[in-house]
Structures are given as C-alpha cells and as structure tokens.
PDB file of C-alpha atoms and ligand atoms in Angstrom:
ATOM      1  CA  UNK A   1    -130.920 -33.612   4.594  1.00 38.00           C
ATOM      2  CA  UNK A   2    -132.481 -32.087   1.497  1.00 38.00           C
ATOM      3  CA  UNK A   3    -133.281 -28.395   1.320  1.00 40.00           C
ATOM      4  CA  UNK A   4    -136.936 -27.387   1.278  1.00 38.00           C
ATOM      5  CA  UNK A   5    -138.253 -26.374  -2.153  1.00 38.00           C
ATOM      6  CA  UNK A   6    -137.600 -22.748  -3.092  1.00 40.00           C
ATOM      7  CA  UNK A   7    -141.285 -21.750  -3.132  1.00 38.00           C
ATOM      8  CA  UNK A   8    -142.071 -23.200   0.273  1.00 43.00           C
ATOM      9  CA  UNK A   9    -139.205 -21.515   2.067  1.00 48.00           C
ATOM     10  CA  UNK A  10    -140.267 -18.541   4.054  1.00 45.00           C
ATOM     11  CA  UNK A  11    -143.627 -18.243   2.386  1.00 44.00           C
ATOM     12  CA  UNK A  12    -145.380 -18.118   5.744  1.00 43.00           C
ATOM     13  CA  UNK A  13    -143.090 -15.437   7.131  1.00 43.00           C
ATOM     14  CA  UNK A  14    -142.610 -13.077   4.238  1.00 57.00           C
ATOM     15  CA  UNK A  15    -139.754 -14.451   2.133  1.00 91.00           C
ATOM     16  CA  UNK A  16    -136.197 -15.644   2.483  1.00 95.00           C
ATOM     17  CA  UNK A  17    -133.800 -12.987   3.766  1.00 96.00           C
ATOM     18  CA  UNK A  18    -130.563 -14.911   4.149  1.00 97.00           C
ATOM     19  CA  UNK A  19    -129.780 -17.812   1.892  1.00 97.00           C
ATOM     20  CA  UNK A  20    -126.482 -19.625   2.362  1.00 97.00           C
ATOM     21  CA  UNK A  21    -125.786 -22.342  -0.152  1.00 97.00           C
ATOM     22  CA  UNK A  22    -123.139 -25.045   0.291  1.00 97.00           C
ATOM     23  CA  UNK A  23    -120.809 -22.811   2.306  1.00 98.00           C
ATOM     24  CA  UNK A  24    -117.418 -24.414   2.956  1.00 98.00           C
ATOM     25  CA  UNK A  25    -114.526 -22.956   4.968  1.00 98.00           C
ATOM     26  CA  UNK A  26    -111.256 -24.799   4.856  1.00 97.00           C
ATOM     27  CA  UNK A  27    -108.281 -23.862   7.085  1.00 97.00           C
ATOM     28  CA  UNK A  28    -105.377 -25.787   5.519  1.00 93.00           C
ATOM     29  CA  UNK A  29    -106.278 -29.406   6.142  1.00 93.00           C
ATOM     30  CA  UNK A  30    -109.164 -28.586   8.477  1.00 96.00           C
ATOM     31  CA  UNK A  31    -112.625 -28.265   7.028  1.00 97.00           C
ATOM     32  CA  UNK A  32    -114.288 -26.143   9.742  1.00 98.00           C
ATOM     33  CA  UNK A  33    -117.511 -25.700   7.739  1.00 98.00           C
ATOM     34  CA  UNK A  34    -118.515 -28.173   5.028  1.00 97.00           C
ATOM     35  CA  UNK A  35    -121.323 -27.601   2.521  1.00 97.00           C
ATOM     36  CA  UNK A  36    -123.623 -25.815   4.938  1.00 98.00           C
ATOM     37  CA  UNK A  37    -126.893 -24.629   3.425  1.00 98.00           C
ATOM     38  CA  UNK A  38    -129.174 -22.569   5.595  1.00 97.00           C
ATOM     39  CA  UNK A  39    -131.888 -19.987   5.154  1.00 97.00           C
ATOM     40  CA  UNK A  40    -133.497 -17.446   7.427  1.00 98.00           C
ATOM     41  CA  UNK A  41    -136.809 -15.848   6.497  1.00 96.00           C
ATOM     42  CA  UNK A  42    -138.045 -12.423   7.461  1.00 95.00           C
ATOM     43  CA  UNK A  43    -139.464 -12.416  10.972  1.00 94.00           C
ATOM     44  CA  UNK A  44    -137.970 -15.794  11.888  1.00 96.00           C
ATOM     45  CA  UNK A  45    -135.857 -16.694  14.901  1.00 98.00           C
ATOM     46  CA  UNK A  46    -133.504 -19.474  13.855  1.00 98.00           C
ATOM     47  CA  UNK A  47    -131.161 -21.342  16.194  1.00 97.00           C
ATOM     48  CA  UNK A  48    -127.733 -22.765  15.416  1.00 97.00           C
ATOM     49  CA  UNK A  49    -126.553 -25.375  17.885  1.00 96.00           C
ATOM     50  CA  UNK A  50    -123.751 -27.918  17.969  1.00 94.00           C
ATOM     51  CA  UNK A  51    -120.924 -29.025  20.244  1.00 93.00           C
ATOM     52  CA  UNK A  52    -117.818 -26.879  20.752  1.00 93.00           C
ATOM     53  CA  UNK A  53    -115.688 -26.750  17.633  1.00 95.00           C
ATOM     54  CA  UNK A  54    -118.625 -27.667  15.369  1.00 96.00           C
ATOM     55  CA  UNK A  55    -117.963 -24.621  13.161  1.00 97.00           C
ATOM     56  CA  UNK A  56    -120.786 -22.330  14.316  1.00 97.00           C
ATOM     57  CA  UNK A  57    -118.676 -19.190  14.811  1.00 97.00           C
ATOM     58  CA  UNK A  58    -116.716 -19.882  11.631  1.00 98.00           C
ATOM     59  CA  UNK A  59    -120.011 -20.067   9.745  1.00 98.00           C
ATOM     60  CA  UNK A  60    -121.037 -16.674  11.227  1.00 97.00           C
ATOM     61  CA  UNK A  61    -117.657 -15.292  10.136  1.00 96.00           C
ATOM     62  CA  UNK A  62    -118.348 -16.536   6.604  1.00 96.00           C
ATOM     63  CA  UNK A  63    -121.750 -14.823   6.584  1.00 96.00           C
ATOM     64  CA  UNK A  64    -120.498 -11.517   7.923  1.00 94.00           C
ATOM     65  CA  UNK A  65    -117.473 -11.068   5.671  1.00 92.00           C
ATOM     66  CA  UNK A  66    -114.754 -11.780   8.256  1.00 94.00           C
ATOM     67  CA  UNK A  67    -113.878 -14.885   6.241  1.00 95.00           C
ATOM     68  CA  UNK A  68    -114.289 -15.397   2.542  1.00 94.00           C
ATOM     69  CA  UNK A  69    -115.708 -18.915   2.226  1.00 96.00           C
ATOM     70  CA  UNK A  70    -113.553 -21.394   0.336  1.00 96.00           C
ATOM     71  CA  UNK A  71    -116.649 -22.215  -1.704  1.00 96.00           C
ATOM     72  CA  UNK A  72    -120.385 -21.694  -1.661  1.00 97.00           C
ATOM     73  CA  UNK A  73    -122.565 -18.627  -1.939  1.00 95.00           C
ATOM     74  CA  UNK A  74    -124.488 -16.332   0.365  1.00 96.00           C
ATOM     75  CA  UNK A  75    -127.315 -14.070  -0.723  1.00 95.00           C
ATOM     76  CA  UNK A  76    -129.081 -11.505   1.413  1.00 95.00           C
ATOM     77  CA  UNK A  77    -132.449 -10.039   0.397  1.00 93.00           C
ATOM     78  CA  UNK A  78    -131.885 -11.607  -3.011  1.00 92.00           C
ATOM     79  CA  UNK A  79    -128.452 -10.017  -3.604  1.00 92.00           C
ATOM     80  CA  UNK A  80    -125.042 -11.737  -3.347  1.00 93.00           C
ATOM     81  CA  UNK A  81    -123.502 -10.737  -0.030  1.00 89.00           C
ATOM     82  CA  UNK A  82    -120.153  -8.951  -0.466  1.00 86.00           C
ATOM     83  CA  UNK A  83    -117.417 -10.619   1.637  1.00 82.00           C
ATOM     84  CA  UNK A  84    -116.535  -7.380   3.500  1.00 89.00           C
ATOM     85  CA  UNK A  85    -117.742  -6.738   7.066  1.00 90.00           C
ATOM     86  CA  UNK A  86    -118.605  -3.104   6.356  1.00 90.00           C
ATOM     87  CA  UNK A  87    -120.608  -3.915   3.243  1.00 92.00           C
ATOM     88  CA  UNK A  88    -122.425  -6.680   5.102  1.00 93.00           C
ATOM     89  CA  UNK A  89    -123.521  -4.131   7.707  1.00 93.00           C
ATOM     90  CA  UNK A  90    -124.688  -1.734   4.995  1.00 92.00           C
ATOM     91  CA  UNK A  91    -126.629  -4.577   3.385  1.00 93.00           C
ATOM     92  CA  UNK A  92    -128.580  -4.980   6.632  1.00 95.00           C
ATOM     93  CA  UNK A  93    -126.921  -7.669   8.689  1.00 96.00           C
ATOM     94  CA  UNK A  94    -125.418  -7.020  12.135  1.00 96.00           C
ATOM     95  CA  UNK A  95    -123.852  -9.320  14.698  1.00 95.00           C
ATOM     96  CA  UNK A  96    -122.522  -9.726  18.189  1.00 95.00           C
ATOM     97  CA  UNK A  97    -119.439 -11.739  19.107  1.00 93.00           C
ATOM     98  CA  UNK A  98    -118.871 -14.814  21.264  1.00 90.00           C
ATOM     99  CA  UNK A  99    -116.015 -12.875  22.874  1.00 89.00           C
ATOM    100  CA  UNK A 100    -117.572  -9.478  23.499  1.00 89.00           C
ATOM    101  CA  UNK A 101    -115.999  -6.748  21.340  1.00 91.00           C
ATOM    102  CA  UNK A 102    -116.766  -3.314  22.767  1.00 94.00           C
ATOM    103  CA  UNK A 103    -114.748  -0.108  22.878  1.00 94.00           C
ATOM    104  CA  UNK A 104    -113.784  -0.433  26.524  1.00 93.00           C
ATOM    105  CA  UNK A 105    -112.760   3.167  27.115  1.00 94.00           C
ATOM    106  CA  UNK A 106    -115.948   4.559  25.629  1.00 95.00           C
ATOM    107  CA  UNK A 107    -119.244   4.962  27.436  1.00 97.00           C
ATOM    108  CA  UNK A 108    -122.230   2.761  26.733  1.00 97.00           C
ATOM    109  CA  UNK A 109    -123.850   5.587  24.749  1.00 96.00           C
ATOM    110  CA  UNK A 110    -120.698   6.178  22.670  1.00 95.00           C
ATOM    111  CA  UNK A 111    -120.487   2.476  21.847  1.00 96.00           C
ATOM    112  CA  UNK A 112    -124.026   2.520  20.459  1.00 96.00           C
ATOM    113  CA  UNK A 113    -123.310   5.721  18.538  1.00 93.00           C
ATOM    114  CA  UNK A 114    -120.432   3.984  16.763  1.00 91.00           C
ATOM    115  CA  UNK A 115    -122.995   1.545  15.358  1.00 88.00           C
ATOM    116  CA  UNK A 116    -125.206   4.456  14.350  1.00 86.00           C
ATOM    117  CA  UNK A 117    -122.513   6.246  12.314  1.00 79.00           C
ATOM    118  CA  UNK A 118    -122.735   3.726   9.497  1.00 76.00           C
ATOM    119  CA  UNK A 119    -126.160   5.203   8.710  1.00 71.00           C
ATOM    120  CA  UNK A 120    -125.152   8.859   8.828  1.00 71.00           C
ATOM    121  CA  UNK A 121    -124.237  10.843   5.716  1.00 69.00           C
ATOM    122  CA  UNK A 122    -122.019  13.633   7.013  1.00 67.00           C
ATOM    123  CA  UNK A 123    -118.497  13.793   5.634  1.00 66.00           C
ATOM    124  CA  UNK A 124    -115.278  15.050   7.226  1.00 63.00           C
ATOM    125  CA  UNK A 125    -115.823  18.624   6.043  1.00 65.00           C
ATOM    126  CA  UNK A 126    -119.349  18.752   7.527  1.00 62.00           C
ATOM    127  CA  UNK A 127    -117.902  17.448  10.807  1.00 62.00           C
ATOM    128  CA  UNK A 128    -114.871  19.764  10.991  1.00 65.00           C
ATOM    129  CA  UNK A 129    -116.950  22.841  10.168  1.00 65.00           C
ATOM    130  CA  UNK A 130    -119.852  21.569  12.276  1.00 68.00           C
ATOM    131  CA  UNK A 131    -122.261  22.317   9.455  1.00 66.00           C
ATOM    132  CA  UNK A 132    -126.006  22.045  10.151  1.00 69.00           C
ATOM    133  CA  UNK A 133    -126.281  18.610   8.550  1.00 72.00           C
ATOM    134  CA  UNK A 134    -123.581  17.304  10.883  1.00 71.00           C
ATOM    135  CA  UNK A 135    -125.238  18.806  13.973  1.00 78.00           C
ATOM    136  CA  UNK A 136    -128.618  17.418  12.965  1.00 81.00           C
ATOM    137  CA  UNK A 137    -127.209  13.951  12.384  1.00 78.00           C
ATOM    138  CA  UNK A 138    -125.288  14.054  15.694  1.00 81.00           C
ATOM    139  CA  UNK A 139    -128.515  14.843  17.495  1.00 87.00           C
ATOM    140  CA  UNK A 140    -130.384  12.118  15.624  1.00 88.00           C
ATOM    141  CA  UNK A 141    -127.627   9.589  16.381  1.00 88.00           C
ATOM    142  CA  UNK A 142    -127.639  10.497  20.079  1.00 93.00           C
ATOM    143  CA  UNK A 143    -131.433  10.273  20.373  1.00 93.00           C
ATOM    144  CA  UNK A 144    -131.622   6.964  18.538  1.00 94.00           C
ATOM    145  CA  UNK A 145    -128.748   5.533  20.596  1.00 95.00           C
ATOM    146  CA  UNK A 146    -130.459   6.527  23.841  1.00 97.00           C
ATOM    147  CA  UNK A 147    -133.659   4.910  22.619  1.00 97.00           C
ATOM    148  CA  UNK A 148    -131.787   1.701  21.889  1.00 97.00           C
ATOM    149  CA  UNK A 149    -130.090   1.754  25.299  1.00 98.00           C
ATOM    150  CA  UNK A 150    -133.568   1.997  26.842  1.00 98.00           C
ATOM    151  CA  UNK A 151    -134.793  -0.813  24.599  1.00 98.00           C
ATOM    152  CA  UNK A 152    -132.126  -3.194  25.955  1.00 97.00           C
ATOM    153  CA  UNK A 153    -132.611  -1.915  29.535  1.00 96.00           C
ATOM    154  CA  UNK A 154    -129.431   0.151  29.880  1.00 97.00           C
ATOM    155  CA  UNK A 155    -130.848   3.689  29.901  1.00 96.00           C
ATOM    156  CA  UNK A 156    -129.361   4.373  33.334  1.00 97.00           C
ATOM    157  CA  UNK A 157    -125.900   3.211  32.225  1.00 97.00           C
ATOM    158  CA  UNK A 158    -125.522   5.552  29.237  1.00 97.00           C
ATOM    159  CA  UNK A 159    -122.523   7.354  30.738  1.00 97.00           C
ATOM    160  CA  UNK A 160    -120.783   4.313  32.235  1.00 97.00           C
ATOM    161  CA  UNK A 161    -117.555   3.201  30.561  1.00 97.00           C
ATOM    162  CA  UNK A 162    -118.319  -0.120  28.919  1.00 96.00           C
ATOM    163  CA  UNK A 163    -115.409  -1.800  30.721  1.00 96.00           C
ATOM    164  CA  UNK A 164    -117.091  -1.034  34.045  1.00 97.00           C
ATOM    165  CA  UNK A 165    -120.364  -2.705  33.098  1.00 96.00           C
ATOM    166  CA  UNK A 166    -121.201  -6.166  34.425  1.00 93.00           C
ATOM    167  CA  UNK A 167    -120.860  -8.957  31.900  1.00 91.00           C
ATOM    168  CA  UNK A 168    -124.587  -9.336  31.163  1.00 93.00           C
ATOM    169  CA  UNK A 169    -124.889  -5.583  30.519  1.00 95.00           C
ATOM    170  CA  UNK A 170    -121.936  -5.723  28.114  1.00 96.00           C
ATOM    171  CA  UNK A 171    -123.730  -8.405  26.109  1.00 95.00           C
ATOM    172  CA  UNK A 172    -126.888  -6.266  25.977  1.00 96.00           C
ATOM    173  CA  UNK A 173    -124.822  -3.238  24.979  1.00 97.00           C
ATOM    174  CA  UNK A 174    -123.346  -5.189  22.080  1.00 97.00           C
ATOM    175  CA  UNK A 175    -126.894  -5.980  20.951  1.00 97.00           C
ATOM    176  CA  UNK A 176    -127.847  -2.281  21.165  1.00 97.00           C
ATOM    177  CA  UNK A 177    -124.814  -1.350  19.075  1.00 96.00           C
ATOM    178  CA  UNK A 178    -125.750  -3.965  16.467  1.00 96.00           C
ATOM    179  CA  UNK A 179    -129.347  -2.671  16.389  1.00 97.00           C
ATOM    180  CA  UNK A 180    -128.049   0.871  15.848  1.00 95.00           C
ATOM    181  CA  UNK A 181    -126.975  -0.127  12.334  1.00 95.00           C
ATOM    182  CA  UNK A 182    -130.671  -0.699  11.413  1.00 95.00           C
ATOM    183  CA  UNK A 183    -130.277  -4.355  10.484  1.00 96.00           C
ATOM    184  CA  UNK A 184    -132.901  -6.606   8.972  1.00 97.00           C
ATOM    185  CA  UNK A 185    -131.116  -9.658  10.346  1.00 98.00           C
ATOM    186  CA  UNK A 186    -129.313  -9.876  13.678  1.00 98.00           C
ATOM    187  CA  UNK A 187    -126.753 -12.607  14.313  1.00 98.00           C
ATOM    188  CA  UNK A 188    -126.027 -13.422  17.942  1.00 98.00           C
ATOM    189  CA  UNK A 189    -123.076 -15.626  18.915  1.00 97.00           C
ATOM    190  CA  UNK A 190    -123.763 -17.118  22.356  1.00 96.00           C
ATOM    191  CA  UNK A 191    -125.677 -14.111  23.737  1.00 95.00           C
ATOM    192  CA  UNK A 192    -126.267 -15.708  27.140  1.00 94.00           C
ATOM    193  CA  UNK A 193    -122.757 -17.058  27.773  1.00 91.00           C
ATOM    194  CA  UNK A 194    -121.810 -16.087  31.318  1.00 86.00           C
ATOM    195  CA  UNK A 195    -125.318 -14.912  32.245  1.00 90.00           C
ATOM    196  CA  UNK A 196    -127.252 -16.032  35.308  1.00 91.00           C
ATOM    197  CA  UNK A 197    -130.734 -17.597  34.862  1.00 92.00           C
ATOM    198  CA  UNK A 198    -132.508 -14.276  35.455  1.00 93.00           C
ATOM    199  CA  UNK A 199    -130.366 -12.493  32.843  1.00 93.00           C
ATOM    200  CA  UNK A 200    -130.922 -15.379  30.434  1.00 94.00           C
ATOM    201  CA  UNK A 201    -134.700 -14.982  30.747  1.00 94.00           C
ATOM    202  CA  UNK A 202    -134.324 -11.257  30.107  1.00 95.00           C
ATOM    203  CA  UNK A 203    -132.196 -11.985  27.035  1.00 95.00           C
ATOM    204  CA  UNK A 204    -134.906 -14.315  25.754  1.00 96.00           C
ATOM    205  CA  UNK A 205    -137.511 -11.595  26.217  1.00 97.00           C
ATOM    206  CA  UNK A 206    -135.228  -9.084  24.474  1.00 97.00           C
ATOM    207  CA  UNK A 207    -134.838 -11.340  21.433  1.00 98.00           C
ATOM    208  CA  UNK A 208    -138.610 -11.778  21.171  1.00 97.00           C
ATOM    209  CA  UNK A 209    -138.995  -7.984  21.311  1.00 97.00           C
ATOM    210  CA  UNK A 210    -136.364  -7.631  18.565  1.00 97.00           C
ATOM    211  CA  UNK A 211    -138.344 -10.033  16.406  1.00 97.00           C
ATOM    212  CA  UNK A 212    -141.484  -8.041  17.160  1.00 96.00           C
ATOM    213  CA  UNK A 213    -139.738  -5.002  15.657  1.00 95.00           C
ATOM    214  CA  UNK A 214    -139.745  -6.952  12.393  1.00 95.00           C
ATOM    215  CA  UNK A 215    -136.178  -8.280  12.443  1.00 97.00           C
ATOM    216  CA  UNK A 216    -135.051 -11.812  11.772  1.00 98.00           C
ATOM    217  CA  UNK A 217    -132.602 -13.364  14.254  1.00 98.00           C
ATOM    218  CA  UNK A 218    -130.031 -16.139  13.847  1.00 98.00           C
ATOM    219  CA  UNK A 219    -128.714 -17.216  17.231  1.00 98.00           C
ATOM    220  CA  UNK A 220    -125.929 -19.558  18.331  1.00 97.00           C
ATOM    221  CA  UNK A 221    -126.395 -20.861  21.843  1.00 94.00           C
ATOM    222  CA  UNK A 222    -125.542 -23.782  24.092  1.00 88.00           C
ATOM    223  CA  UNK A 223    -128.425 -23.342  26.507  1.00 88.00           C
ATOM    224  CA  UNK A 224    -130.941 -25.799  25.057  1.00 88.00           C
ATOM    225  CA  UNK A 225    -133.912 -24.550  27.031  1.00 89.00           C
ATOM    226  CA  UNK A 226    -133.223 -21.046  25.774  1.00 93.00           C
ATOM    227  CA  UNK A 227    -132.904 -22.215  22.147  1.00 94.00           C
ATOM    228  CA  UNK A 228    -135.983 -24.405  22.087  1.00 93.00           C
ATOM    229  CA  UNK A 229    -138.150 -21.779  23.828  1.00 93.00           C
ATOM    230  CA  UNK A 230    -137.067 -19.121  21.410  1.00 96.00           C
ATOM    231  CA  UNK A 231    -136.576 -20.541  17.947  1.00 96.00           C
ATOM    232  CA  UNK A 232    -138.976 -21.260  15.115  1.00 95.00           C
ATOM    233  CA  UNK A 233    -136.404 -23.579  13.524  1.00 97.00           C
ATOM    234  CA  UNK A 234    -133.067 -24.984  14.622  1.00 97.00           C
ATOM    235  CA  UNK A 235    -130.012 -26.263  12.743  1.00 97.00           C
ATOM    236  CA  UNK A 236    -127.630 -28.632  14.498  1.00 96.00           C
ATOM    237  CA  UNK A 237    -124.073 -28.463  13.204  1.00 96.00           C
ATOM    238  CA  UNK A 238    -121.633 -31.284  13.930  1.00 95.00           C
ATOM    239  CA  UNK A 239    -118.050 -31.386  12.640  1.00 95.00           C
ATOM    240  CA  UNK A 240    -118.837 -28.540  10.246  1.00 97.00           C
ATOM    241  CA  UNK A 241    -121.899 -30.119   8.658  1.00 97.00           C
ATOM    242  CA  UNK A 242    -125.638 -29.781   9.177  1.00 96.00           C
ATOM    243  CA  UNK A 243    -126.709 -32.931  11.001  1.00 95.00           C
ATOM    244  CA  UNK A 244    -130.375 -32.062  11.548  1.00 94.00           C
ATOM    245  CA  UNK A 245    -132.632 -29.137  10.677  1.00 96.00           C
ATOM    246  CA  UNK A 246    -136.239 -28.572  11.622  1.00 95.00           C
ATOM    247  CA  UNK A 247    -138.761 -27.206  14.088  1.00 94.00           C
ATOM    248  CA  UNK A 248    -137.503 -26.993  17.668  1.00 90.00           C
ATOM    249  CA  UNK A 249    -139.421 -29.970  19.019  1.00 87.00           C
ATOM    250  CA  UNK A 250    -138.247 -32.182  16.138  1.00 90.00           C
ATOM    251  CA  UNK A 251    -134.578 -31.274  16.578  1.00 91.00           C
ATOM    252  CA  UNK A 252    -134.824 -31.483  20.353  1.00 89.00           C
ATOM    253  CA  UNK A 253    -135.971 -35.102  20.242  1.00 89.00           C
ATOM    254  CA  UNK A 254    -133.743 -36.285  17.430  1.00 90.00           C
ATOM    255  CA  UNK A 255    -131.504 -39.057  18.813  1.00 90.00           C
ATOM    256  CA  UNK A 256    -128.618 -37.891  16.585  1.00 91.00           C
ATOM    257  CA  UNK A 257    -128.648 -34.482  18.289  1.00 89.00           C
ATOM    258  CA  UNK A 258    -128.717 -36.023  21.755  1.00 85.00           C
ATOM    259  CA  UNK A 259    -125.847 -38.297  20.736  1.00 86.00           C
ATOM    260  CA  UNK A 260    -123.819 -35.364  19.356  1.00 85.00           C
ATOM    261  CA  UNK A 261    -123.991 -33.651  22.733  1.00 79.00           C
ATOM    262  CA  UNK A 262    -123.819 -36.455  25.258  1.00 69.00           C
ATOM    263  CA  UNK A 263    -122.576 -39.468  23.287  1.00 70.00           C
ATOM    264  CA  UNK A 264    -124.257 -42.746  22.412  1.00 65.00           C
ATOM    265  CA  UNK A 265    -126.417 -44.267  25.181  1.00 61.00           C
ATOM    266  CA  UNK A 266    -124.583 -47.104  26.907  1.00 63.00           C
ATOM    267  CA  UNK A 267    -126.382 -50.420  26.620  1.00 62.00           C
ATOM    268  CA  UNK A 268    -126.386 -52.243  29.991  1.00 60.00           C
ATOM    269  CA  UNK A 269    -126.481 -56.003  29.542  1.00 59.00           C
ATOM    270  CA  UNK A 270    -128.462 -58.236  31.865  1.00 55.00           C
ATOM    271  CA  UNK A 271    -125.403 -59.239  33.884  1.00 55.00           C
ATOM    272  CA  UNK A 272    -124.947 -55.561  34.687  1.00 47.00           C
ATOM    273  CA  UNK A 273    -121.811 -55.028  32.565  1.00 50.00           C
ATOM    274  CA  UNK A 274    -121.627 -52.269  29.991  1.00 48.00           C
ATOM    275  CA  UNK A 275    -121.890 -53.605  26.441  1.00 40.00           C
TER     276      UNK A 275
HETATM  277  N1  LIG B   1    -108.941 -18.815  11.936  1.00 58.47           N
HETATM  278  C1  LIG B   1    -108.859 -20.134  12.108  1.00 58.47           C
HETATM  279  N2  LIG B   1    -107.791 -20.845  11.697  1.00 58.47           N
HETATM  280  C2  LIG B   1    -107.716 -22.179  11.867  1.00 58.47           C
HETATM  281  N3  LIG B   1    -108.679 -22.931  12.435  1.00 58.47           N
HETATM  282  C3  LIG B   1    -109.774 -22.294  12.877  1.00 58.47           C
HETATM  283  C4  LIG B   1    -109.942 -20.872  12.744  1.00 58.47           C
HETATM  284  N4  LIG B   1    -111.128 -20.522  13.290  1.00 58.47           N
HETATM  285  C5  LIG B   1    -111.693 -21.659  13.720  1.00 58.47           C
HETATM  286  N5  LIG B   1    -110.881 -22.718  13.485  1.00 58.47           N
HETATM  287  C6  LIG B   1    -111.169 -24.124  13.797  1.00 58.47           C
HETATM  288  O1  LIG B   1    -112.416 -24.439  13.196  1.00 58.47           O
HETATM  289  C7  LIG B   1    -113.158 -25.311  14.022  1.00 58.47           C
HETATM  290  C8  LIG B   1    -114.510 -24.703  14.315  1.00 58.47           C
HETATM  291  O2  LIG B   1    -114.345 -23.647  15.248  1.00 58.47           O
HETATM  292  P1  LIG B   1    -115.534 -22.677  15.659  1.00 58.47           P
HETATM  293  O3  LIG B   1    -116.192 -22.185  14.425  1.00 58.47           O
HETATM  294  O4  LIG B   1    -114.984 -21.663  16.578  1.00 58.47           O
HETATM  295  O5  LIG B   1    -116.514 -23.674  16.429  1.00 58.47           O
HETATM  296  P2  LIG B   1    -117.776 -23.374  17.368  1.00 58.47           P
HETATM  297  O6  LIG B   1    -118.096 -21.930  17.265  1.00 58.47           O
HETATM  298  O7  LIG B   1    -118.848 -24.270  16.836  1.00 58.47           O
HETATM  299  O8  LIG B   1    -117.362 -23.786  18.760  1.00 58.47           O
HETATM  300  C9  LIG B   1    -112.321 -25.575  15.259  1.00 58.47           C
HETATM  301  O9  LIG B   1    -111.614 -26.775  15.071  1.00 58.47           O
HETATM  302  C10 LIG B   1    -111.387 -24.383  15.287  1.00 58.47           C
HETATM  303  O10 LIG B   1    -110.186 -24.684  15.939  1.00 58.47           O
HETATM  304 MG1  LIG B   2    -118.196 -20.432  18.710  1.00 58.47          MG
END
C-alpha cells in the first residue's frame, strides 16, 4: 500500500493531526509492529482492526509514549511527539486501555478529576495554603468533571466507587477521564469489549458525539458492525503490518481482510471432497 500524497491527506477534514511514519516495535526477535504508517485528520473517526496479536495495542503504546518505537517517527499537530505518556497527554492525545485502568478506590467523579488535573496550574504551595487560585481551579475541575460524567451518561454515579460500577460504566468512565485532559485526539482500545448490544449502540452514539465536539478518534475494535458503522477510514493490521487501508466499505469487502479473520475459503471439489 502506498501512502496518499501529503496534500490530499486530511484536506477535506481540516488537516492531518496524527502522522505516524514507518513505526516499528521490536521485542527481541519479535517484530510486533513493522513499518506502520498511519494518519488521522482532524474530525475523523479512524478504525484499527486486525486479529488478536496483530500489534494493535502495541502500536497504541508506541503512539502514547508507553513504548519508544524501535524506529519510525510520530508527529502530532505538526510537532514530533515526545515518547513520554505525560507529554503526550499535554500535547493533546488521550487514550483508554484494553484492560480498564481506573483508580478502583476512588469515586467516578474523582477518577475524572484526576484527568482534569493535568490542565490545572496550581502548585503544591497553592494547594497546601488553599490559596484562591487553588480553590478556583478545584471548583472548575469539579464542574468540568461533572459535566463530562453527564456527557457519558454517568451523572447519577458520580459518588460511586469505580470498582462498584458495572463493566460498561467503567469503560464510559475511562472515556470521561480521557476527555477531561482536553484532547484533540482520543484513542480507544476495544471500547466495547464485554458490552452487551445495547451498551455497544450507546458507545457508538457516544463516539459520534465526541467527534461532534471537534475531536478526532482512533479506535481499535473487534466488532465489525460497530467499526464499519462508525469509521470514516479503517486500517487492517495483520502480523504487525498494514494489510489494507481505506474507506469502511472498501476494507469490509476486501478478500484479504476476510481471509485474515476467518481463513482462506475452502474450495469444494465436484466429488464433494475439500480441495
Ligand atoms: N511488552 C511486550 N513484550 C513482548 N512481546 C509483546 C509485548 N507486548 C506485546 N507483545 C507481543 O506483540 C504482539 C502484538 O500484541 P498486541 O499489540 O497486544 O496485539 P493486539 O492488540 O493486536 O491483539 C503479540 O505477539 C504480543 O505477545
Ligand atoms: Mg490489543
């Protein structure tokens, strides 16, 4: 697959936000991600699919500073992305995890406020002395966090410990916490894993509403109906490499993608034996 020309990329949607070029992640002898190039434009919802072990989560880890890629480059809003999770968040990229990572002994509201603190300016002295700036920022963080809980549909669960929330609510809470960092791009790693069909539809609606706020979204998912309903473009990763990239309907009908998921079709010969 050849990358689209620089000028064409993202021109319809307001410019390229994330640009990963030839990203490779090698673990000893295992090349989990090999020469992956991918871009996400402002306002786009992009899907990342591929069988288990294809390297999707590892690629997310390379983008978000959990791993430093063995080679390749990542730019965000035109700037090289520093390989440090905290700096990635400051740059405007937030994520959720395939295995939910919440503070289990904190309430839903407190979990969202943790995300919010990366945008506050108070220092330790302000906090210890409870200076006006600290009090004002606390109030702002609480209000914004409540707003975000309402946005994901958890306003009534603000005071519930996150460990007591049902699984689907925990996934939505993780999204609220990510949104609290004011990202321009949200990365979601299997946001509907473990959800029932009703919750999956709600998650789809939530992601559309996030896009309508002006954010771009990059989403890993196994649920094909979900992906192809939602995404403007889809990348299919197989054994660490991009196998196919394109609009949803193109990727959906590509025989190589079908083969990657369910294997080659078996040819039945006329005598009824498998070939
Ligand atoms: N930290 C690590 N050390 C060694 N191997 C890893 C590490 N993380 C992932 N892998 C391997 O990289 C491959 C891709 O894994 P992963 O990115 O989790 O796939 P996916 O998310 O597509 O299911 C797998 O073979 C996995 O075992
Ligand atoms: Mg994964």
